[in-house]
PDB file of C-alpha atoms in Angstrom:
ATOM      1  CA  MET A  35     -23.706   9.218  38.378  1.00 50.00           C
ATOM      2  CA  PRO A  36     -20.622   7.514  39.632  1.00 54.00           C
ATOM      3  CA  ASN A  37     -21.027   4.429  37.384  1.00 55.00           C
ATOM      4  CA  GLU A  38     -21.603   6.678  34.158  1.00 58.00           C
ATOM      5  CA  ASN A  39     -18.427   8.109  35.008  1.00 55.00           C
ATOM      6  CA  LYS A  40     -16.934   4.911  35.182  1.00 52.00           C
ATOM      7  CA  ILE A  41     -18.099   3.726  32.166  1.00 56.00           C
ATOM      8  CA  ASN A  42     -16.865   7.209  30.262  1.00 57.00           C
ATOM      9  CA  LEU A  43     -13.362   6.625  31.850  1.00 56.00           C
ATOM     10  CA  ALA A  44     -12.802   3.169  30.724  1.00 56.00           C
ATOM     11  CA  THR A  45     -14.409   3.878  27.329  1.00 57.00           C
ATOM     12  CA  GLU A  46     -11.535   6.812  27.064  1.00 59.00           C
ATOM     13  CA  ASN A  47      -9.205   4.019  28.361  1.00 59.00           C
ATOM     14  CA  VAL A  48     -10.117   1.885  25.699  1.00 59.00           C
ATOM     15  CA  ARG A  49     -10.566   4.568  23.016  1.00 60.00           C
ATOM     16  CA  LYS A  50      -7.168   6.060  22.710  1.00 62.00           C
ATOM     17  CA  PRO A  51      -5.279   2.857  22.570  1.00 64.00           C
ATOM     18  CA  ALA A  52      -7.436   2.339  19.287  1.00 58.00           C
ATOM     19  CA  GLU A  53      -7.119   5.328  17.712  1.00 61.00           C
ATOM     20  CA  GLY A  54      -3.415   4.868  18.060  1.00 62.00           C
ATOM     21  CA  THR A  55      -3.773   1.280  16.470  1.00 60.00           C
ATOM     22  CA  LEU A  56      -5.404   3.053  13.609  1.00 56.00           C
ATOM     23  CA  ASN A  57      -3.409   5.749  13.283  1.00 61.00           C
ATOM     24  CA  SER A  58      -0.646   2.787  13.233  1.00 64.00           C
ATOM     25  CA  SER A  59      -2.467   1.197  10.523  1.00 64.00           C
ATOM     26  CA  GLY A  60      -2.832   4.094   8.400  1.00 65.00           C
ATOM     27  CA  ASN A  61       0.723   5.114   8.296  1.00 74.00           C
ATOM     28  CA  THR A  62       1.759   0.942   7.595  1.00 77.00           C
ATOM     29  CA  LEU A  63      -0.719   1.437   4.635  1.00 73.00           C
ATOM     30  CA  LYS A  64       0.722   4.578   3.400  1.00 76.00           C
ATOM     31  CA  GLN A  65       4.089   3.283   3.349  1.00 78.00           C
ATOM     32  CA  HIS A  66       3.055  -0.008   2.055  1.00 76.00           C
ATOM     33  CA  ALA A  67       1.903   1.523  -1.073  1.00 75.00           C
ATOM     34  CA  SER A  68       4.504   3.848  -1.475  1.00 77.00           C
ATOM     35  CA  ASN A  69       6.716   0.812  -1.274  1.00 79.00           C
ATOM     36  CA  ALA A  70       4.972  -0.602  -3.939  1.00 77.00           C
ATOM     37  CA  VAL A  71       4.557   2.290  -6.504  1.00 78.00           C
ATOM     38  CA  SER A  72       8.750   2.303  -5.566  1.00 80.00           C
ATOM     39  CA  GLU A  73       8.911  -1.008  -6.720  1.00 80.00           C
ATOM     40  CA  ALA A  74       6.442  -0.682  -9.889  1.00 79.00           C
ATOM     41  CA  GLN A  75       9.331   1.952 -11.202  1.00 80.00           C
ATOM     42  CA  THR A  76      12.039  -0.130 -10.365  1.00 82.00           C
ATOM     43  CA  ALA A  77      10.608  -2.702 -12.260  1.00 79.00           C
ATOM     44  CA  LEU A  78       9.213  -0.482 -14.867  1.00 79.00           C
ATOM     45  CA  ASN A  79      12.784   0.827 -15.496  1.00 81.00           C
ATOM     46  CA  GLN A  80      14.128  -2.734 -15.854  1.00 79.00           C
ATOM     47  CA  ALA A  81      11.893  -3.406 -18.651  1.00 76.00           C
ATOM     48  CA  ILE A  82      13.057  -0.482 -20.356  1.00 78.00           C
ATOM     49  CA  SER A  83      16.413  -1.248 -19.578  1.00 77.00           C
ATOM     50  CA  SER A  84      15.841  -4.649 -20.970  1.00 74.00           C
ATOM     51  CA  ILE A  85      14.501  -3.268 -24.001  1.00 72.00           C
ATOM     52  CA  SER A  86      16.848  -0.605 -24.766  1.00 72.00           C
ATOM     53  CA  GLU A  87      20.145  -3.316 -24.207  1.00 70.00           C
ATOM     54  CA  SER A  88      18.153  -5.376 -27.027  1.00 65.00           C
ATOM     55  CA  ASN A  89      19.236  -3.274 -30.254  1.00 58.00           C
ATOM     56  CA  SER A  90      16.769  -5.358 -31.886  1.00 56.00           C
ATOM     57  CA  ALA A  91      12.973  -5.275 -31.122  1.00 56.00           C
ATOM     58  CA  THR A  92      13.588  -9.210 -32.465  1.00 63.00           C
ATOM     59  CA  ASN A  93      15.706 -10.433 -29.622  1.00 72.00           C
ATOM     60  CA  SER A  94      13.067 -12.685 -27.699  1.00 78.00           C
ATOM     61  CA  GLN A  95      15.251 -13.028 -24.484  1.00 79.00           C
ATOM     62  CA  ALA A  96      15.177  -9.665 -24.233  1.00 75.00           C
ATOM     63  CA  LEU A  97      10.968  -9.050 -24.789  1.00 78.00           C
ATOM     64  CA  GLU A  98       9.995 -11.768 -22.512  1.00 82.00           C
ATOM     65  CA  THR A  99      12.553 -10.487 -19.535  1.00 80.00           C
ATOM     66  CA  ALA A 100      10.824  -7.069 -19.921  1.00 79.00           C
ATOM     67  CA  ARG A 101       7.463  -8.629 -20.104  1.00 82.00           C
ATOM     68  CA  GLN A 102       8.271 -10.341 -16.802  1.00 85.00           C
ATOM     69  CA  GLN A 103       9.149  -7.126 -15.531  1.00 82.00           C
ATOM     70  CA  LEU A 104       6.109  -5.414 -16.800  1.00 83.00           C
ATOM     71  CA  THR A 105       4.329  -8.512 -15.092  1.00 85.00           C
ATOM     72  CA  GLN A 106       5.965  -7.529 -11.459  1.00 84.00           C
ATOM     73  CA  ALA A 107       5.072  -3.832 -12.206  1.00 83.00           C
ATOM     74  CA  GLU A 108       1.617  -4.021 -12.474  1.00 84.00           C
ATOM     75  CA  GLU A 109       1.561  -6.852  -9.415  1.00 84.00           C
ATOM     76  CA  PHE A 110       3.135  -3.636  -7.235  1.00 81.00           C
ATOM     77  CA  LEU A 111       0.969  -1.376  -8.615  1.00 83.00           C
ATOM     78  CA  ASP A 112      -2.426  -3.668  -7.953  1.00 83.00           C
ATOM     79  CA  GLN A 113      -1.010  -3.797  -4.181  1.00 81.00           C
ATOM     80  CA  ALA A 114      -0.654   0.092  -4.049  1.00 80.00           C
ATOM     81  CA  GLN A 115      -4.011   0.570  -5.531  1.00 81.00           C
ATOM     82  CA  THR A 116      -5.077  -1.881  -2.643  1.00 81.00           C
ATOM     83  CA  SER A 117      -3.397   0.065  -0.357  1.00 78.00           C
ATOM     84  CA  ALA A 118      -4.547   3.028  -0.983  1.00 75.00           C
ATOM     85  CA  ASN A 119      -8.401   1.904  -1.634  1.00 78.00           C
ATOM     86  CA  ALA A 120      -8.052   0.698   2.190  1.00 77.00           C
ATOM     87  CA  LEU A 121      -6.602   4.018   2.902  1.00 73.00           C
ATOM     88  CA  ARG A 122      -9.821   5.538   1.757  1.00 71.00           C
ATOM     89  CA  LEU A 123     -12.408   3.772   4.029  1.00 57.00           C
ATOM     90  CA  PRO A 124     -14.647   5.223   6.144  1.00 57.00           C
ATOM     91  CA  ASP A 125     -13.923   6.249   9.708  1.00 50.00           C
ATOM     92  CA  GLN A 126     -15.202   2.906  11.591  1.00 47.00           C
ATOM     93  CA  ARG A 127     -15.309   4.216  14.766  1.00 47.00           C
ATOM     94  CA  SER A 128     -18.581   5.490  15.947  1.00 46.00           C
ATOM     95  CA  GLU A 129     -18.906   9.384  17.381  1.00 47.00           C
ATOM     96  CA  SER A 130     -20.696   9.670  20.844  1.00 45.00           C
TER      97      SER A 130
END
């Protein structure tokens, strides 16, 4: 069955680059999630620092800065969660 061998070879030739792309996408998502978590940690540290620098909890500018940094941290955590969810998607390849 020469045609079947050609189809199998063609399928194999397409599958390998596709698998490489899938693996690369997974690595990219992992890196994105890692970066988002790192950015969130930085934003949280900055917020804590802003609160600490104001010796008074009534310093409205310091509290506003901290609020903005916490909002930014929340956005980074949302990005990390989105990447984590994408990494948990079921394998879309069909096994033949």
